[in-house]
GROMACS .gro file of C-alpha atoms in nm:
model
  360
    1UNK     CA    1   6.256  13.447  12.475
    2UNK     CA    2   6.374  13.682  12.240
    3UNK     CA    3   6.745  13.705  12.050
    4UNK     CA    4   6.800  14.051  11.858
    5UNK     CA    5   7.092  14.095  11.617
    6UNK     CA    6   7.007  14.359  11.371
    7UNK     CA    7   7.302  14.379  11.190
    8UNK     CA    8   7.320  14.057  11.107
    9UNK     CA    9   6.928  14.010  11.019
   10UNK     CA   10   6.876  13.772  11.277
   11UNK     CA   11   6.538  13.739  11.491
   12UNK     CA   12   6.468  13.474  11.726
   13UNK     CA   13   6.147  13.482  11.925
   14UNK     CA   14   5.995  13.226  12.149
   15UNK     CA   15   6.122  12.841  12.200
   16UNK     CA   16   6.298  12.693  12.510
   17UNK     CA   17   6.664  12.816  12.625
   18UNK     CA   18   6.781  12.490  12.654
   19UNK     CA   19   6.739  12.398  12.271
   20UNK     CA   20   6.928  12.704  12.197
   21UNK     CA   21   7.259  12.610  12.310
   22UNK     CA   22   7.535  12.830  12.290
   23UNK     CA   23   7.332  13.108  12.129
   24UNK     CA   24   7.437  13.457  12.268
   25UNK     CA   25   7.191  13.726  12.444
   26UNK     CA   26   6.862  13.501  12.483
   27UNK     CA   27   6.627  13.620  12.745
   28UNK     CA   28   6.410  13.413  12.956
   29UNK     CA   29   6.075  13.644  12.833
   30UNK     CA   30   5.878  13.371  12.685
   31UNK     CA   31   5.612  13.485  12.425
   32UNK     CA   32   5.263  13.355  12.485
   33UNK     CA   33   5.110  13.083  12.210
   34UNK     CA   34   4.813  13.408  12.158
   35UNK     CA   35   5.097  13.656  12.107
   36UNK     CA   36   4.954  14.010  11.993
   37UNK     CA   37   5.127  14.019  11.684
   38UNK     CA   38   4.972  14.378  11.593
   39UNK     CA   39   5.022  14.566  11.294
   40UNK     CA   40   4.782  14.365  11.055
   41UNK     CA   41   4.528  14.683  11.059
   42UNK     CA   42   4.259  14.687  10.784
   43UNK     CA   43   3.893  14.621  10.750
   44UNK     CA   44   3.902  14.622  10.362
   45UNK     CA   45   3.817  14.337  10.159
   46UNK     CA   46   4.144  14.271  10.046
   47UNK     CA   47   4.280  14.299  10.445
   48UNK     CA   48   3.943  14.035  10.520
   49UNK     CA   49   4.093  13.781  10.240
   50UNK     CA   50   4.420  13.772  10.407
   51UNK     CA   51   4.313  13.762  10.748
   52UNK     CA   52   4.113  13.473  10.670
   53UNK     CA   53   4.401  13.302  10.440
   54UNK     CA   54   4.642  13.361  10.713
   55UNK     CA   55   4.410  13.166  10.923
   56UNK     CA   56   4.371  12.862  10.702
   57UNK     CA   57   4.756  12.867  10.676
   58UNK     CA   58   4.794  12.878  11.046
   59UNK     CA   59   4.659  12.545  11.060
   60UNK     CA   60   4.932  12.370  10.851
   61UNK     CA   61   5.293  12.294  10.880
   62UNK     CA   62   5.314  12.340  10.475
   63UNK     CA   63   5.570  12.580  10.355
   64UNK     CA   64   5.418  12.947  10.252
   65UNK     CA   65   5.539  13.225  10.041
   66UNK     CA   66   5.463  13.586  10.140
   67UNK     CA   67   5.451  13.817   9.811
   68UNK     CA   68   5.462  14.174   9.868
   69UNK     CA   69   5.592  14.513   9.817
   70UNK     CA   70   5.855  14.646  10.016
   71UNK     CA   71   5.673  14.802  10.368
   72UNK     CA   72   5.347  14.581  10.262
   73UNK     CA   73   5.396  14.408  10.657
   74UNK     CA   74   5.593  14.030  10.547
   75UNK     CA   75   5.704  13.958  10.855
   76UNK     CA   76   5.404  14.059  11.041
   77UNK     CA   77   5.194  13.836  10.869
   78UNK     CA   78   5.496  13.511  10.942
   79UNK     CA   79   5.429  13.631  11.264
   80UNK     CA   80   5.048  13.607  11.266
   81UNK     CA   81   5.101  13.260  11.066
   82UNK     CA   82   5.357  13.143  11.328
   83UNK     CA   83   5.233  13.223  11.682
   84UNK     CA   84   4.853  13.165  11.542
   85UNK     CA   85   4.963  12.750  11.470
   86UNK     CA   86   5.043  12.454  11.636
   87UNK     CA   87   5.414  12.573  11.692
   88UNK     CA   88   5.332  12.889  11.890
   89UNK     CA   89   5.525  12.794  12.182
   90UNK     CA   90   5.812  12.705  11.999
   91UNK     CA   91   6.107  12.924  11.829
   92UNK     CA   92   6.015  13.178  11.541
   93UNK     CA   93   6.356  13.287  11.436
   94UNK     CA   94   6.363  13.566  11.130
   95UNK     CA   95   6.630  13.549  10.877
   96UNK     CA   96   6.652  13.864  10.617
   97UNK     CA   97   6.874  13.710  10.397
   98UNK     CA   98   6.999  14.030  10.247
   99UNK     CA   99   7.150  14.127  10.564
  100UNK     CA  100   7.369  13.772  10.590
  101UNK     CA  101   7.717  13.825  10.459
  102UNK     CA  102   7.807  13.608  10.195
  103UNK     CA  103   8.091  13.457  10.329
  104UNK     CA  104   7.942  13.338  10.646
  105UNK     CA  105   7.580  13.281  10.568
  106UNK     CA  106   7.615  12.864  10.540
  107UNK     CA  107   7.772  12.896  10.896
  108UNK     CA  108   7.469  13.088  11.001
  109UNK     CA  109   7.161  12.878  10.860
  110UNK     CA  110   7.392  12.500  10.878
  111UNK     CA  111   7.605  12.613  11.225
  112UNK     CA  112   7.983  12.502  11.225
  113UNK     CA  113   8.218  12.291  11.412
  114UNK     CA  114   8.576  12.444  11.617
  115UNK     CA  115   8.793  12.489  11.350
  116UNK     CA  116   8.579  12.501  11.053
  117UNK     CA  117   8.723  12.787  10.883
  118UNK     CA  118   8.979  13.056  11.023
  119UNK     CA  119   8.783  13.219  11.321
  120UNK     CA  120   8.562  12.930  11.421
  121UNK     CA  121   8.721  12.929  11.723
  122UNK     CA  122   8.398  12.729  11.860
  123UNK     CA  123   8.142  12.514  11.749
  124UNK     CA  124   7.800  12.695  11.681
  125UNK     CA  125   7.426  12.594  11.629
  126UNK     CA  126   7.308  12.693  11.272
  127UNK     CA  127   6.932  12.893  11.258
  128UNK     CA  128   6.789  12.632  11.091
  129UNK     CA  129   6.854  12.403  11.422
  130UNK     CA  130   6.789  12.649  11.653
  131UNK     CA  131   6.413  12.677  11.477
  132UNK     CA  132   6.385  12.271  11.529
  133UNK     CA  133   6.026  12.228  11.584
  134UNK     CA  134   5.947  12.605  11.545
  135UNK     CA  135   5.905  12.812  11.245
  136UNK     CA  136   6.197  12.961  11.026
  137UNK     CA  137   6.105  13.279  10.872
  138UNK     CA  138   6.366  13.359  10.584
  139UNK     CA  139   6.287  13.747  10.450
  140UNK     CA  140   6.383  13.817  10.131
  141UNK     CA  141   6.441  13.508  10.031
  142UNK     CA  142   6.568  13.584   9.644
  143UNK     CA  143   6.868  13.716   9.826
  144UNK     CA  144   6.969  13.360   9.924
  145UNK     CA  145   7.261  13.299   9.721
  146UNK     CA  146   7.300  13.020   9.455
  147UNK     CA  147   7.542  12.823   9.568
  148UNK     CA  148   7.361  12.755   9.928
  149UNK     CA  149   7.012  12.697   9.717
  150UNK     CA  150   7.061  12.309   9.655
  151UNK     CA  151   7.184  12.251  10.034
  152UNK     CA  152   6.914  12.433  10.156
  153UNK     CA  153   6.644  12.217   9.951
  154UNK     CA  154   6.825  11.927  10.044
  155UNK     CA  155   6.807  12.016  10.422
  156UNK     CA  156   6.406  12.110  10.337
  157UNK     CA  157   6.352  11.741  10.199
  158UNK     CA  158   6.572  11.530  10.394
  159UNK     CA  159   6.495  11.715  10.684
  160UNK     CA  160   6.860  11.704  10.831
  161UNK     CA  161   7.163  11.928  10.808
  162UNK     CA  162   7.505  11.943  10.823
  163UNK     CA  163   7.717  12.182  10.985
  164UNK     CA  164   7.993  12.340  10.781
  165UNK     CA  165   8.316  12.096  10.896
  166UNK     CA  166   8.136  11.795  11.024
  167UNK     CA  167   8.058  11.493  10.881
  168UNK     CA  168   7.726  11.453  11.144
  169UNK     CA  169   7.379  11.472  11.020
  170UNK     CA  170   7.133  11.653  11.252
  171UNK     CA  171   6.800  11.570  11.229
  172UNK     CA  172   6.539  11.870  11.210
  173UNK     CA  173   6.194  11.959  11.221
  174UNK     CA  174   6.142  12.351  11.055
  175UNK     CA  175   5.814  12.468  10.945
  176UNK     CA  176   5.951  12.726  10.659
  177UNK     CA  177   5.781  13.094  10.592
  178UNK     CA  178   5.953  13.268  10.298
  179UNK     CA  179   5.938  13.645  10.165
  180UNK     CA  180   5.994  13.847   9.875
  181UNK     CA  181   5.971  14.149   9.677
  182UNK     CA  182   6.143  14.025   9.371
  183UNK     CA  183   5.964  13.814   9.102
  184UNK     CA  184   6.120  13.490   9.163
  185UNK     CA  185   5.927  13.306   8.853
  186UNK     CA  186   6.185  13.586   8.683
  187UNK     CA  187   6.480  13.456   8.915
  188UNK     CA  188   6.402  13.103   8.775
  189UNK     CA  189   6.393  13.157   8.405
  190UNK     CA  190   6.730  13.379   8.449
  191UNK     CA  191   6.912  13.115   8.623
  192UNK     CA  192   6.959  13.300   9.014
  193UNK     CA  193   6.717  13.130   9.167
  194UNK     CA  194   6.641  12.680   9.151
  195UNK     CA  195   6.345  12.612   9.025
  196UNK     CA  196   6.289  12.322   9.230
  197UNK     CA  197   6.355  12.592   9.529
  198UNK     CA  198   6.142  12.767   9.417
  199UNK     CA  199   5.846  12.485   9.396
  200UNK     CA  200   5.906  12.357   9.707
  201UNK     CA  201   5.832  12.714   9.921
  202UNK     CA  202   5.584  12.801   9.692
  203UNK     CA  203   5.301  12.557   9.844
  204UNK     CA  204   5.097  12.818   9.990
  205UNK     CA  205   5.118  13.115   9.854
  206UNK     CA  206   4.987  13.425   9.988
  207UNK     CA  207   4.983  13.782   9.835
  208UNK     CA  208   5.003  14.099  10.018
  209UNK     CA  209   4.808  14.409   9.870
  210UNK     CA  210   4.992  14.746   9.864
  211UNK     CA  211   4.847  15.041  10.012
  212UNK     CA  212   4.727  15.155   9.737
  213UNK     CA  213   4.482  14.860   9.696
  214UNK     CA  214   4.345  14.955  10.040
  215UNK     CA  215   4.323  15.329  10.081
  216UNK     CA  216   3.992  15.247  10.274
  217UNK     CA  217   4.227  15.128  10.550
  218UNK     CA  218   4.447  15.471  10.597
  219UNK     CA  219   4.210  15.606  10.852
  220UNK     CA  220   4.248  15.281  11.069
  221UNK     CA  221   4.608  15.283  11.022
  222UNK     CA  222   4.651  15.636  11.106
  223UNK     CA  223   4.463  15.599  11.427
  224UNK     CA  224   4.687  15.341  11.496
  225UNK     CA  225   5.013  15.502  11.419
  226UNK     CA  226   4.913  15.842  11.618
  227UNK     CA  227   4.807  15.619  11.960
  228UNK     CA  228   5.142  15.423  11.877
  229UNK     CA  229   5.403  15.696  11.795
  230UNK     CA  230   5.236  15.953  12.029
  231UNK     CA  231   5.483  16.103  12.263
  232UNK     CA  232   5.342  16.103  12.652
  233UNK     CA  233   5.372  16.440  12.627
  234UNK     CA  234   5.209  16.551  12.305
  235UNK     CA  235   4.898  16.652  12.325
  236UNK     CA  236   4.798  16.508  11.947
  237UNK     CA  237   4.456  16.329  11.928
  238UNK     CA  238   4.329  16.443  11.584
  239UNK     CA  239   4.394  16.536  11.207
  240UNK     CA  240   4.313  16.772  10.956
  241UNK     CA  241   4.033  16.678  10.718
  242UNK     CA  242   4.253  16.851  10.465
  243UNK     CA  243   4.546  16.632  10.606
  244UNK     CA  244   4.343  16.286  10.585
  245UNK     CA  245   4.255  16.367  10.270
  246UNK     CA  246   4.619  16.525  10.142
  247UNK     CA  247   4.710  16.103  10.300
  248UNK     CA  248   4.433  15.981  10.084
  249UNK     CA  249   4.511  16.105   9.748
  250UNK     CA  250   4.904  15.990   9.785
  251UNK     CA  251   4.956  15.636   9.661
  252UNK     CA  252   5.243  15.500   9.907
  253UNK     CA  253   5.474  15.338   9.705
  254UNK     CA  254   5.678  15.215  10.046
  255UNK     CA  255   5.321  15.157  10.172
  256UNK     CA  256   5.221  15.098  10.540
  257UNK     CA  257   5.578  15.120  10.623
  258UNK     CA  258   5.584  15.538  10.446
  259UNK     CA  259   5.275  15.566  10.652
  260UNK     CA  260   5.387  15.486  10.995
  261UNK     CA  261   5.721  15.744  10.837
  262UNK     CA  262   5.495  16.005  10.783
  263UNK     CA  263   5.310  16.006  11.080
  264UNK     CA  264   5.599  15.948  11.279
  265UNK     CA  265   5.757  16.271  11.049
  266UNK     CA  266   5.414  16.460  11.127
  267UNK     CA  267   5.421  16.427  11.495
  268UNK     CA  268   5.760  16.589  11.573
  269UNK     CA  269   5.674  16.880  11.324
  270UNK     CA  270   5.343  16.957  11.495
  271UNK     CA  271   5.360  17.246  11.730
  272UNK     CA  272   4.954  17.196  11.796
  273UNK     CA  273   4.753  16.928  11.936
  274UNK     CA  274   4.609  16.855  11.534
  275UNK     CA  275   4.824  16.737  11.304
  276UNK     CA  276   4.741  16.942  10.959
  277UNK     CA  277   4.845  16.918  10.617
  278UNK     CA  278   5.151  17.146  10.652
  279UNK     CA  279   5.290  16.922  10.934
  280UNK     CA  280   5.274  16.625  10.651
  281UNK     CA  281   5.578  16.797  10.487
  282UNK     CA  282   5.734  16.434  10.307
  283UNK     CA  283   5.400  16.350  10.177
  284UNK     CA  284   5.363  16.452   9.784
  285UNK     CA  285   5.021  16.580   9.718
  286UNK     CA  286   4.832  16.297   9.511
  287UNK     CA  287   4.695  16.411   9.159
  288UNK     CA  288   4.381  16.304   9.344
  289UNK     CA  289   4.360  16.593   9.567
  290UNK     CA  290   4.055  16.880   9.443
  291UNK     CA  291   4.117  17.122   9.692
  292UNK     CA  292   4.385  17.280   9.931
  293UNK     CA  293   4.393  17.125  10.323
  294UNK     CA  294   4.142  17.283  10.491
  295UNK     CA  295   4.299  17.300  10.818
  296UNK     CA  296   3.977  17.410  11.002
  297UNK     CA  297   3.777  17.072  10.961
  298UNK     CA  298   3.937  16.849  11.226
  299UNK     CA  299   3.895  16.438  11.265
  300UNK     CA  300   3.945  16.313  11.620
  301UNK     CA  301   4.004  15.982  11.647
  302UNK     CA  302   3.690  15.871  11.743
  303UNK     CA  303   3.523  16.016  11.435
  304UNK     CA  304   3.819  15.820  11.246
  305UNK     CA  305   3.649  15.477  11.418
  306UNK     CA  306   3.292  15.598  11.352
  307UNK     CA  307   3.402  15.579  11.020
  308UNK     CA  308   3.529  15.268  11.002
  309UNK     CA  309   3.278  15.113  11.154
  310UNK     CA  310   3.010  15.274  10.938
  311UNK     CA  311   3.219  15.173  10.598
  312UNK     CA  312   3.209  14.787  10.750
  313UNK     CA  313   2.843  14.764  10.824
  314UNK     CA  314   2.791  14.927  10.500
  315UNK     CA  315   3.000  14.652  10.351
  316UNK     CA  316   2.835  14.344  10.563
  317UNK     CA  317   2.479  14.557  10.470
  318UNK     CA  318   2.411  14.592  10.815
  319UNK     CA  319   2.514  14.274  10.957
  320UNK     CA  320   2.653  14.340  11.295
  321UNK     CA  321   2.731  13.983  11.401
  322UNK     CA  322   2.935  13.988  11.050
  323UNK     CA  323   3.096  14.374  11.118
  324UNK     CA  324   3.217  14.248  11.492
  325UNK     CA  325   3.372  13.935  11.326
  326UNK     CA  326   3.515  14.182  11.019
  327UNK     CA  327   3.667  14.458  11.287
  328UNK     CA  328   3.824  14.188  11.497
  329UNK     CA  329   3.591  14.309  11.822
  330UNK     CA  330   3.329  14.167  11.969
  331UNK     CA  331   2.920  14.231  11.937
  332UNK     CA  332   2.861  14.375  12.300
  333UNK     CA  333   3.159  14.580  12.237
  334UNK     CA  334   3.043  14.701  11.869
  335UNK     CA  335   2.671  14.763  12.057
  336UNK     CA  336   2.835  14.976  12.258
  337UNK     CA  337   3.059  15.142  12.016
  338UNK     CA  338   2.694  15.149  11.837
  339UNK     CA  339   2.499  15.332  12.116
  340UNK     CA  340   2.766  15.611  12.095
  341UNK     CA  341   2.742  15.679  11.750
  342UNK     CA  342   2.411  15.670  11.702
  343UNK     CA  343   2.392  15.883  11.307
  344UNK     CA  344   2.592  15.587  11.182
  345UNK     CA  345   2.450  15.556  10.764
  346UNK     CA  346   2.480  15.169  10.778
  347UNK     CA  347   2.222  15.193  11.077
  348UNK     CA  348   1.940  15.282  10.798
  349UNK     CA  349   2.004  14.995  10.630
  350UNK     CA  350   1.946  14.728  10.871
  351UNK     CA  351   2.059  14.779  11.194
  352UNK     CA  352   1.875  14.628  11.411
  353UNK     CA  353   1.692  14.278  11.263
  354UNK     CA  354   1.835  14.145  10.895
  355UNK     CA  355   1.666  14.029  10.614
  356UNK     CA  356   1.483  13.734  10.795
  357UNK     CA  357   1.374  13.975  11.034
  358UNK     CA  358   1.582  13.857  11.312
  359UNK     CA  359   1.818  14.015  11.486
  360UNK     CA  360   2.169  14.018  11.365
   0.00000   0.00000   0.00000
């Protein structure tokens, strides 16, 4: 099922309707336990780290604590965490806790009884019971404010909660994903944020690398982002050399998320099927960039996968069992990919039998 409210910063996705009681606008579209979670796109080392953390993670109920730039792809990665774990089929309900109103957030996470406060004109199940054997995915979690801090650890390590007006305990079982941009270490020596809080999310904690750690990954990403934001109608299937490299010298301080912007921006300024340099009108040239676009030197798409291929088997020296693995596909499907690109440089190295001269 999924339950949208965007102005109130509140995600729920997956579970069983009948453990969602009175919740409003939940559909019966059940997400499967392999959900295609998408948007984790990279086949640099730091992307192959946190692939493979986000694994390990999966396996464990333990709390984590996603670090990362804004646009660095938080939720994406609870996601991942979430629907790749032993609570797939359950809920996965997403909480930015900048978007909760003050006022009203311990009625949102705790629920309330009728009568609670003026306008409870009906009892209501808090998030953290609707996530009851699911996952509980609180975004921005240095937003949360003091005063709810201590019942919310108390919740985490009694493992019960109280509505707001009722003296009944419920009894709850929440795997807990938290997310921030903020330096909460910082938050604890100033006083806005419990250090004890703070301890018990930060079991596992995994960091998120900016763009700019990963530039290797732009030519993925914008492959991604042109089959994605595409328009039926358009006719765009390739960029600019001068525009990939105009993308490459830029740093992206709002990072994936200024990507997907700028391609998005790109696309509806194109009158041509290439997107060039001049249609990237919000990207800053980088100090990086020697020379002006050339708009004459085009990249389709499947040049932009040639590439990353050949950077990965490069970076596994040859290895294809270890490139498939790396590039999330399969080995018949990279031998194919393989046979069509046939001047890849990583082929020279070892392409067909590896150092114990069998084949890999």
């Amino acid at each position: 099922m999924s339950y949208w409210n965007d102005a109130g910063g509140i995600h729920i996705l997956g579970g069983d309707l009948e453990t969602m009681g009175n919740q409003a606008n939940l559909s019966r579209a059940a997400l499967p336990c392999q959900a295609d979670v998408g948007g984790l796109i990279g086949q640099s080392a730091p992307m192959h780290l946190l692939n493979d953390l986000i694994g390990r993670v999966s396996r464990s109920t333990s709390p984590a604590l996603l670090i990362g730039d804004t646009g660095t792809g938080k939720e994406l990665v609870a996601r991942a965490i979430h629907f790749g774990g032993l609570r797939c089929e359950k809920a996965l309900v997403t909480v930015d806790c900048s978007a909760l109103t003050p006022t009203l957030v311990e009625s949102e996470l705790f629920g309330h009884v009728k009568g609670a406060f003026t306008g409870a004109d009906c009892s209501r199940q808090g998030l953290l019971q609707t996530a009851h054997e699911g996952t509980i995915f609180l975004d921005e979690i240095g937003e949360l404010p003091t005063f709810l801090q201590a019942k919310f650890l108390r919740a985490l390590q009694e493992k019960e909660i109280r509505p707001v007006g009722s003296t009944e305990r419920i009894q709850i079982d929440v795997r807990v994903i938290a997310a921030t941009n903020r330096d909460l270490e910082a938050g604890v020596r100033g006083g806005t944020f419990r250090q004890d809080l703070y301890f018990r999310l930060n079991v596992v904690q995994i960091r998120l690398p900016p763009l700019c750690e990963r530039k290797v990954d732009i030519p993925l990403l914008v492959s991604h982002f042109l089959e994605k934001l595409s328009d039926p109608l358009q006719s765009v299937r390739t960029i600019s050399d001068g525009a990939l490299r105009r993308l490459m010298a830029y740093d992206w301080p709002g990072n994936v998320r200024e990507l997907e912007n700028a391609i998005e921006c790109a696309l509806v300024l194109s009158s041509g099927s290439v997107l060039t340099a001049d249609d990237l009108a919000s990207v800053p040239y980088g100090t990086s960039a020697r020379n002006a676009p050339d708009r004459n030197e085009l990249v389709p798409l499947e040049e932009l996968e040639r590439r990353a291929i050949a950077n990965t088997l490069l970076e596994t020296g040859g290895n294809k069992l270890s490139a498939a693995r790396l590039l999330g596909i399969g080995k018949t499907t990279l031998y194919r990919k393989l046979r069509r690109y046939t001047q890849l440089p990583a082929d020279r190295l070892r392409a067909e039998r590896g150092p114990n001269g069998k084949q890999t």
